[in-house]
Amino acid sequence: MQMAEYRPIPREQLVALIQEINGRLVVHEADCIQEYTRQKDTPPGSRPKLKDNECHDLIALYKALLVSYWDFLIACCSPSATAKVRQLPLKYMMPMRLWRHGIHSLLEIFRDGHPAAQVAFTDIAYPIITDLLEKVPEYENIWTESLGDLFRYRMAAATTDGDWNEAARNARHWYLKTATQLPETGRLYHHLAVVARPDQLQQLYYYGKSLAVPEPFVAARKSIMTLLNPTPDLAGERCSSIVIKAILRSHALIFKGASLDTINEPLWEIKSNLDGYIAHITKKYLVQGYYIAICNRPTTILLLSRLSASPPAKTQ
């Protein structure tokens, strides 16, 4: 999508232009908020499936809002802009509003049963965000996380394994780029855990990291328990290795506060099969061993704390 370019203009004209853009933006934003509220207030069971022309109209509505956000942000970063004008996007939370009202709300509307429309809209949103990443780098972390979120929704809309894998790779790329700049933010590691599927070991690593940083993402506790308690019919499919399965089971037992005696079985399975597993996957264990070591550290601390709190065994 080719975006227009703004040329330097006198400051008075720039202020008038920004006021005109903002007036248009407020109208578009109100329309999109109203549409999202109408869709979400309808109970899922009674919500009719959107027709193709309705999806097309919604995409056009939200595209107009995205273009208005782009116009506002680019105008505020014009060479003619004063320092006060450059602060307007942050003052009015434009980058956050762009994601929340201009992208996320429509992806939520399309999430259930409209994969083609979801893909079509991400194809529109992606070049707008990447253009802002280049031209409005002051909000780089917001743009890169938004791009990760875009591809996470793209994963949900994928109809083939190839599409899913490509979307997952792109989501990881943008989340990792953001996490490099904001290493203390647990939310980003939770996102990385979500897009790491079906690698359960990597998921456990990122979920744990999302809780261990200065700004933890507390919802990850529930995500960890969901990961460590797969439904019986999926357990075999989700875990191809006896070793990895035993590692996950041992973590689950410790997190759930199970009797320490019950941990002996998975620990024995790990000890009995680990050498053979390493010999089988060879160099891949360099990565998996890293995840295992990092995941085991907080779990070992938890286990030791429980052992120290246990009463000493009685002597005969």
PDB file of N, CA and C in Angstrom, residues 237-295:
ATOM      1  N   GLU A 237       0.090 -36.317  21.135  1.00  0.00           N
ATOM      2  CA  GLU A 237       0.384 -35.541  19.939  1.00  0.00           C
ATOM      3  C   GLU A 237       1.277 -34.350  20.259  1.00  0.00           C
ATOM      4  N   ARG A 238       1.082 -33.756  21.425  1.00  0.00           N
ATOM      5  CA  ARG A 238       1.781 -32.525  21.746  1.00  0.00           C
ATOM      6  C   ARG A 238       3.207 -32.772  22.229  1.00  0.00           C
ATOM      7  N   CYS A 239       3.527 -33.985  22.566  1.00  0.00           N
ATOM      8  CA  CYS A 239       4.842 -34.280  23.132  1.00  0.00           C
ATOM      9  C   CYS A 239       5.408 -35.533  22.485  1.00  0.00           C
ATOM     10  N   SER A 240       6.380 -35.409  21.608  1.00  0.00           N
ATOM     11  CA  SER A 240       6.877 -36.557  20.869  1.00  0.00           C
ATOM     12  C   SER A 240       8.006 -37.265  21.600  1.00  0.00           C
ATOM     13  N   SER A 241       8.576 -36.686  22.647  1.00  0.00           N
ATOM     14  CA  SER A 241       9.726 -37.254  23.326  1.00  0.00           C
ATOM     15  C   SER A 241       9.370 -37.672  24.745  1.00  0.00           C
ATOM     16  N   ILE A 242       9.838 -38.870  25.136  1.00  0.00           N
ATOM     17  CA  ILE A 242       9.635 -39.335  26.511  1.00  0.00           C
ATOM     18  C   ILE A 242      10.331 -38.392  27.487  1.00  0.00           C
ATOM     19  N   VAL A 243      11.515 -37.914  27.116  1.00  0.00           N
ATOM     20  CA  VAL A 243      12.277 -37.042  28.000  1.00  0.00           C
ATOM     21  C   VAL A 243      11.551 -35.721  28.229  1.00  0.00           C
ATOM     22  N   ILE A 244      11.132 -35.081  27.136  1.00  0.00           N
ATOM     23  CA  ILE A 244      10.450 -33.787  27.267  1.00  0.00           C
ATOM     24  C   ILE A 244       9.139 -33.957  28.015  1.00  0.00           C
ATOM     25  N   LYS A 245       8.449 -35.057  27.735  1.00  0.00           N
ATOM     26  CA  LYS A 245       7.193 -35.320  28.428  1.00  0.00           C
ATOM     27  C   LYS A 245       7.432 -35.474  29.929  1.00  0.00           C
ATOM     28  N   ALA A 246       8.492 -36.182  30.292  1.00  0.00           N
ATOM     29  CA  ALA A 246       8.807 -36.375  31.707  1.00  0.00           C
ATOM     30  C   ALA A 246       9.216 -35.064  32.371  1.00  0.00           C
ATOM     31  N   ILE A 247       9.976 -34.229  31.645  1.00  0.00           N
ATOM     32  CA  ILE A 247      10.372 -32.926  32.187  1.00  0.00           C
ATOM     33  C   ILE A 247       9.141 -32.072  32.472  1.00  0.00           C
ATOM     34  N   LEU A 248       8.219 -32.039  31.520  1.00  0.00           N
ATOM     35  CA  LEU A 248       7.002 -31.257  31.713  1.00  0.00           C
ATOM     36  C   LEU A 248       6.173 -31.816  32.866  1.00  0.00           C
ATOM     37  N   ARG A 249       6.118 -33.153  32.970  1.00  0.00           N
ATOM     38  CA  ARG A 249       5.322 -33.751  34.046  1.00  0.00           C
ATOM     39  C   ARG A 249       5.928 -33.437  35.415  1.00  0.00           C
ATOM     40  N   SER A 250       7.246 -33.443  35.501  1.00  0.00           N
ATOM     41  CA  SER A 250       7.882 -33.125  36.782  1.00  0.00           C
ATOM     42  C   SER A 250       7.616 -31.677  37.181  1.00  0.00           C
ATOM     43  N   HIS A 251       7.652 -30.778  36.202  1.00  0.00           N
ATOM     44  CA  HIS A 251       7.337 -29.380  36.484  1.00  0.00           C
ATOM     45  C   HIS A 251       5.882 -29.239  36.931  1.00  0.00           C
ATOM     46  N   ALA A 252       4.989 -29.971  36.283  1.00  0.00           N
ATOM     47  CA  ALA A 252       3.572 -29.892  36.642  1.00  0.00           C
ATOM     48  C   ALA A 252       3.353 -30.343  38.085  1.00  0.00           C
ATOM     49  N   LEU A 253       4.006 -31.428  38.475  1.00  0.00           N
ATOM     50  CA  LEU A 253       3.842 -31.944  39.832  1.00  0.00           C
ATOM     51  C   LEU A 253       4.347 -30.946  40.864  1.00  0.00           C
ATOM     52  N   ILE A 254       5.476 -30.302  40.570  1.00  0.00           N
ATOM     53  CA  ILE A 254       6.030 -29.323  41.511  1.00  0.00           C
ATOM     54  C   ILE A 254       5.143 -28.089  41.591  1.00  0.00           C
ATOM     55  N   PHE A 255       4.683 -27.591  40.427  1.00  0.00           N
ATOM     56  CA  PHE A 255       3.838 -26.405  40.423  1.00  0.00           C
ATOM     57  C   PHE A 255       2.518 -26.647  41.145  1.00  0.00           C
ATOM     58  N   LYS A 256       2.007 -27.877  41.051  1.00  0.00           N
ATOM     59  CA  LYS A 256       0.731 -28.192  41.698  1.00  0.00           C
ATOM     60  C   LYS A 256       0.881 -28.552  43.168  1.00  0.00           C
ATOM     61  N   GLY A 257       2.131 -28.614  43.638  1.00  0.00           N
ATOM     62  CA  GLY A 257       2.350 -28.931  45.036  1.00  0.00           C
ATOM     63  C   GLY A 257       2.087 -30.379  45.371  1.00  0.00           C
ATOM     64  N   ALA A 258       2.306 -31.277  44.400  1.00  0.00           N
ATOM     65  CA  ALA A 258       2.062 -32.697  44.634  1.00  0.00           C
ATOM     66  C   ALA A 258       3.090 -33.250  45.611  1.00  0.00           C
ATOM     67  N   SER A 259       2.801 -34.417  46.143  1.00  0.00           N
ATOM     68  CA  SER A 259       3.721 -35.081  47.057  1.00  0.00           C
ATOM     69  C   SER A 259       5.083 -35.258  46.386  1.00  0.00           C
ATOM     70  N   LEU A 260       6.145 -35.011  47.148  1.00  0.00           N
ATOM     71  CA  LEU A 260       7.492 -35.115  46.586  1.00  0.00           C
ATOM     72  C   LEU A 260       7.801 -36.517  46.085  1.00  0.00           C
ATOM     73  N   ASP A 261       7.163 -37.522  46.673  1.00  0.00           N
ATOM     74  CA  ASP A 261       7.402 -38.899  46.237  1.00  0.00           C
ATOM     75  C   ASP A 261       6.955 -39.129  44.801  1.00  0.00           C
ATOM     76  N   THR A 262       5.930 -38.387  44.368  1.00  0.00           N
ATOM     77  CA  THR A 262       5.401 -38.594  43.021  1.00  0.00           C
ATOM     78  C   THR A 262       6.351 -38.090  41.940  1.00  0.00           C
ATOM     79  N   ILE A 263       7.338 -37.294  42.315  1.00  0.00           N
ATOM     80  CA  ILE A 263       8.261 -36.742  41.325  1.00  0.00           C
ATOM     81  C   ILE A 263       9.319 -37.763  40.931  1.00  0.00           C
ATOM     82  N   ASN A 264       9.478 -38.799  41.734  1.00  0.00           N
ATOM     83  CA  ASN A 264      10.527 -39.784  41.465  1.00  0.00           C
ATOM     84  C   ASN A 264      10.362 -40.455  40.104  1.00  0.00           C
ATOM     85  N   GLU A 265       9.119 -40.760  39.736  1.00  0.00           N
ATOM     86  CA  GLU A 265       8.894 -41.470  38.464  1.00  0.00           C
ATOM     87  C   GLU A 265       9.352 -40.660  37.257  1.00  0.00           C
ATOM     88  N   PRO A 266       8.895 -39.396  37.086  1.00  0.00           N
ATOM     89  CA  PRO A 266       9.388 -38.643  35.916  1.00  0.00           C
ATOM     90  C   PRO A 266      10.887 -38.382  35.969  1.00  0.00           C
ATOM     91  N   LEU A 267      11.437 -38.187  37.174  1.00  0.00           N
ATOM     92  CA  LEU A 267      12.880 -37.988  37.275  1.00  0.00           C
ATOM     93  C   LEU A 267      13.644 -39.234  36.823  1.00  0.00           C
ATOM     94  N   TRP A 268      13.124 -40.409  37.155  1.00  0.00           N
ATOM     95  CA  TRP A 268      13.751 -41.647  36.716  1.00  0.00           C
ATOM     96  C   TRP A 268      13.673 -41.785  35.197  1.00  0.00           C
ATOM     97  N   GLU A 269      12.536 -41.386  34.606  1.00  0.00           N
ATOM     98  CA  GLU A 269      12.385 -41.449  33.152  1.00  0.00           C
ATOM     99  C   GLU A 269      13.394 -40.517  32.464  1.00  0.00           C
ATOM    100  N   ILE A 270      13.592 -39.338  33.044  1.00  0.00           N
ATOM    101  CA  ILE A 270      14.566 -38.405  32.476  1.00  0.00           C
ATOM    102  C   ILE A 270      15.965 -39.001  32.543  1.00  0.00           C
ATOM    103  N   LYS A 271      16.338 -39.504  33.721  1.00  0.00           N
ATOM    104  CA  LYS A 271      17.673 -40.067  33.917  1.00  0.00           C
ATOM    105  C   LYS A 271      17.924 -41.258  32.993  1.00  0.00           C
ATOM    106  N   SER A 272      16.897 -42.098  32.800  1.00  0.00           N
ATOM    107  CA  SER A 272      17.061 -43.317  32.007  1.00  0.00           C
ATOM    108  C   SER A 272      17.137 -43.050  30.510  1.00  0.00           C
ATOM    109  N   ASN A 273      16.540 -41.965  30.051  1.00  0.00           N
ATOM    110  CA  ASN A 273      16.418 -41.737  28.605  1.00  0.00           C
ATOM    111  C   ASN A 273      17.186 -40.528  28.079  1.00  0.00           C
ATOM    112  N   LEU A 274      17.737 -39.698  28.970  1.00  0.00           N
ATOM    113  CA  LEU A 274      18.333 -38.444  28.521  1.00  0.00           C
ATOM    114  C   LEU A 274      19.536 -38.659  27.606  1.00  0.00           C
ATOM    115  N   ASP A 275      20.448 -39.572  27.958  1.00  0.00           N
ATOM    116  CA  ASP A 275      21.638 -39.782  27.127  1.00  0.00           C
ATOM    117  C   ASP A 275      21.257 -40.231  25.716  1.00  0.00           C
ATOM    118  N   GLY A 276      20.323 -41.157  25.635  1.00  0.00           N
ATOM    119  CA  GLY A 276      19.883 -41.619  24.325  1.00  0.00           C
ATOM    120  C   GLY A 276      19.195 -40.528  23.536  1.00  0.00           C
ATOM    121  N   TYR A 277      18.439 -39.682  24.230  1.00  0.00           N
ATOM    122  CA  TYR A 277      17.739 -38.582  23.567  1.00  0.00           C
ATOM    123  C   TYR A 277      18.740 -37.577  22.996  1.00  0.00           C
ATOM    124  N   ILE A 278      19.770 -37.241  23.776  1.00  0.00           N
ATOM    125  CA  ILE A 278      20.793 -36.312  23.304  1.00  0.00           C
ATOM    126  C   ILE A 278      21.521 -36.889  22.089  1.00  0.00           C
ATOM    127  N   ALA A 279      21.850 -38.189  22.149  1.00  0.00           N
ATOM    128  CA  ALA A 279      22.533 -38.826  21.021  1.00  0.00           C
ATOM    129  C   ALA A 279      21.669 -38.810  19.766  1.00  0.00           C
ATOM    130  N   HIS A 280      20.351 -38.870  19.955  1.00  0.00           N
ATOM    131  CA  HIS A 280      19.431 -38.914  18.811  1.00  0.00           C
ATOM    132  C   HIS A 280      19.288 -37.546  18.146  1.00  0.00           C
ATOM    133  N   ILE A 281      19.157 -36.487  18.952  1.00  0.00           N
ATOM    134  CA  ILE A 281      18.913 -35.161  18.353  1.00  0.00           C
ATOM    135  C   ILE A 281      20.209 -34.378  18.136  1.00  0.00           C
ATOM    136  N   THR A 282      21.316 -34.872  18.667  1.00  0.00           N
ATOM    137  CA  THR A 282      22.670 -34.308  18.499  1.00  0.00           C
ATOM    138  C   THR A 282      22.693 -32.794  18.753  1.00  0.00           C
ATOM    139  N   LYS A 283      23.040 -31.997  17.705  1.00  0.00           N
ATOM    140  CA  LYS A 283      23.266 -30.567  17.900  1.00  0.00           C
ATOM    141  C   LYS A 283      22.010 -29.802  18.342  1.00  0.00           C
ATOM    142  N   LYS A 284      20.847 -30.345  18.073  1.00  0.00           N
ATOM    143  CA  LYS A 284      19.623 -29.656  18.488  1.00  0.00           C
ATOM    144  C   LYS A 284      19.545 -29.522  20.003  1.00  0.00           C
ATOM    145  N   TYR A 285      20.282 -30.404  20.695  1.00  0.00           N
ATOM    146  CA  TYR A 285      20.220 -30.338  22.150  1.00  0.00           C
ATOM    147  C   TYR A 285      20.926 -29.089  22.701  1.00  0.00           C
ATOM    148  N   LEU A 286      21.765 -28.456  21.905  1.00  0.00           N
ATOM    149  CA  LEU A 286      22.393 -27.217  22.345  1.00  0.00           C
ATOM    150  C   LEU A 286      21.349 -26.167  22.681  1.00  0.00           C
ATOM    151  N   VAL A 287      20.279 -26.142  21.902  1.00  0.00           N
ATOM    152  CA  VAL A 287      19.190 -25.207  22.165  1.00  0.00           C
ATOM    153  C   VAL A 287      18.266 -25.757  23.246  1.00  0.00           C
ATOM    154  N   GLN A 288      17.865 -27.026  23.097  1.00  0.00           N
ATOM    155  CA  GLN A 288      16.947 -27.598  24.072  1.00  0.00           C
ATOM    156  C   GLN A 288      17.569 -27.671  25.462  1.00  0.00           C
ATOM    157  N   GLY A 289      18.861 -27.981  25.526  1.00  0.00           N
ATOM    158  CA  GLY A 289      19.535 -28.030  26.822  1.00  0.00           C
ATOM    159  C   GLY A 289      19.517 -26.681  27.513  1.00  0.00           C
ATOM    160  N   TYR A 290      19.633 -25.612  26.725  1.00  0.00           N
ATOM    161  CA  TYR A 290      19.559 -24.253  27.273  1.00  0.00           C
ATOM    162  C   TYR A 290      18.185 -24.013  27.897  1.00  0.00           C
ATOM    163  N   TYR A 291      17.122 -24.375  27.154  1.00  0.00           N
ATOM    164  CA  TYR A 291      15.776 -24.187  27.683  1.00  0.00           C
ATOM    165  C   TYR A 291      15.559 -25.015  28.946  1.00  0.00           C
ATOM    166  N   ILE A 292      16.049 -26.258  28.925  1.00  0.00           N
ATOM    167  CA  ILE A 292      15.868 -27.142  30.079  1.00  0.00           C
ATOM    168  C   ILE A 292      16.565 -26.560  31.311  1.00  0.00           C
ATOM    169  N   ALA A 293      17.798 -26.089  31.130  1.00  0.00           N
ATOM    170  CA  ALA A 293      18.556 -25.553  32.261  1.00  0.00           C
ATOM    171  C   ALA A 293      17.875 -24.328  32.858  1.00  0.00           C
ATOM    172  N   ILE A 294      17.412 -23.422  31.989  1.00  0.00           N
ATOM    173  CA  ILE A 294      16.771 -22.198  32.481  1.00  0.00           C
ATOM    174  C   ILE A 294      15.438 -22.529  33.159  1.00  0.00           C
ATOM    175  N   CYS A 295      14.677 -23.441  32.565  1.00  0.00           N
ATOM    176  CA  CYS A 295      13.388 -23.813  33.156  1.00  0.00           C
ATOM    177  C   CYS A 295      13.569 -24.507  34.500  1.00  0.00           C
TER     178      CYS A 295
END
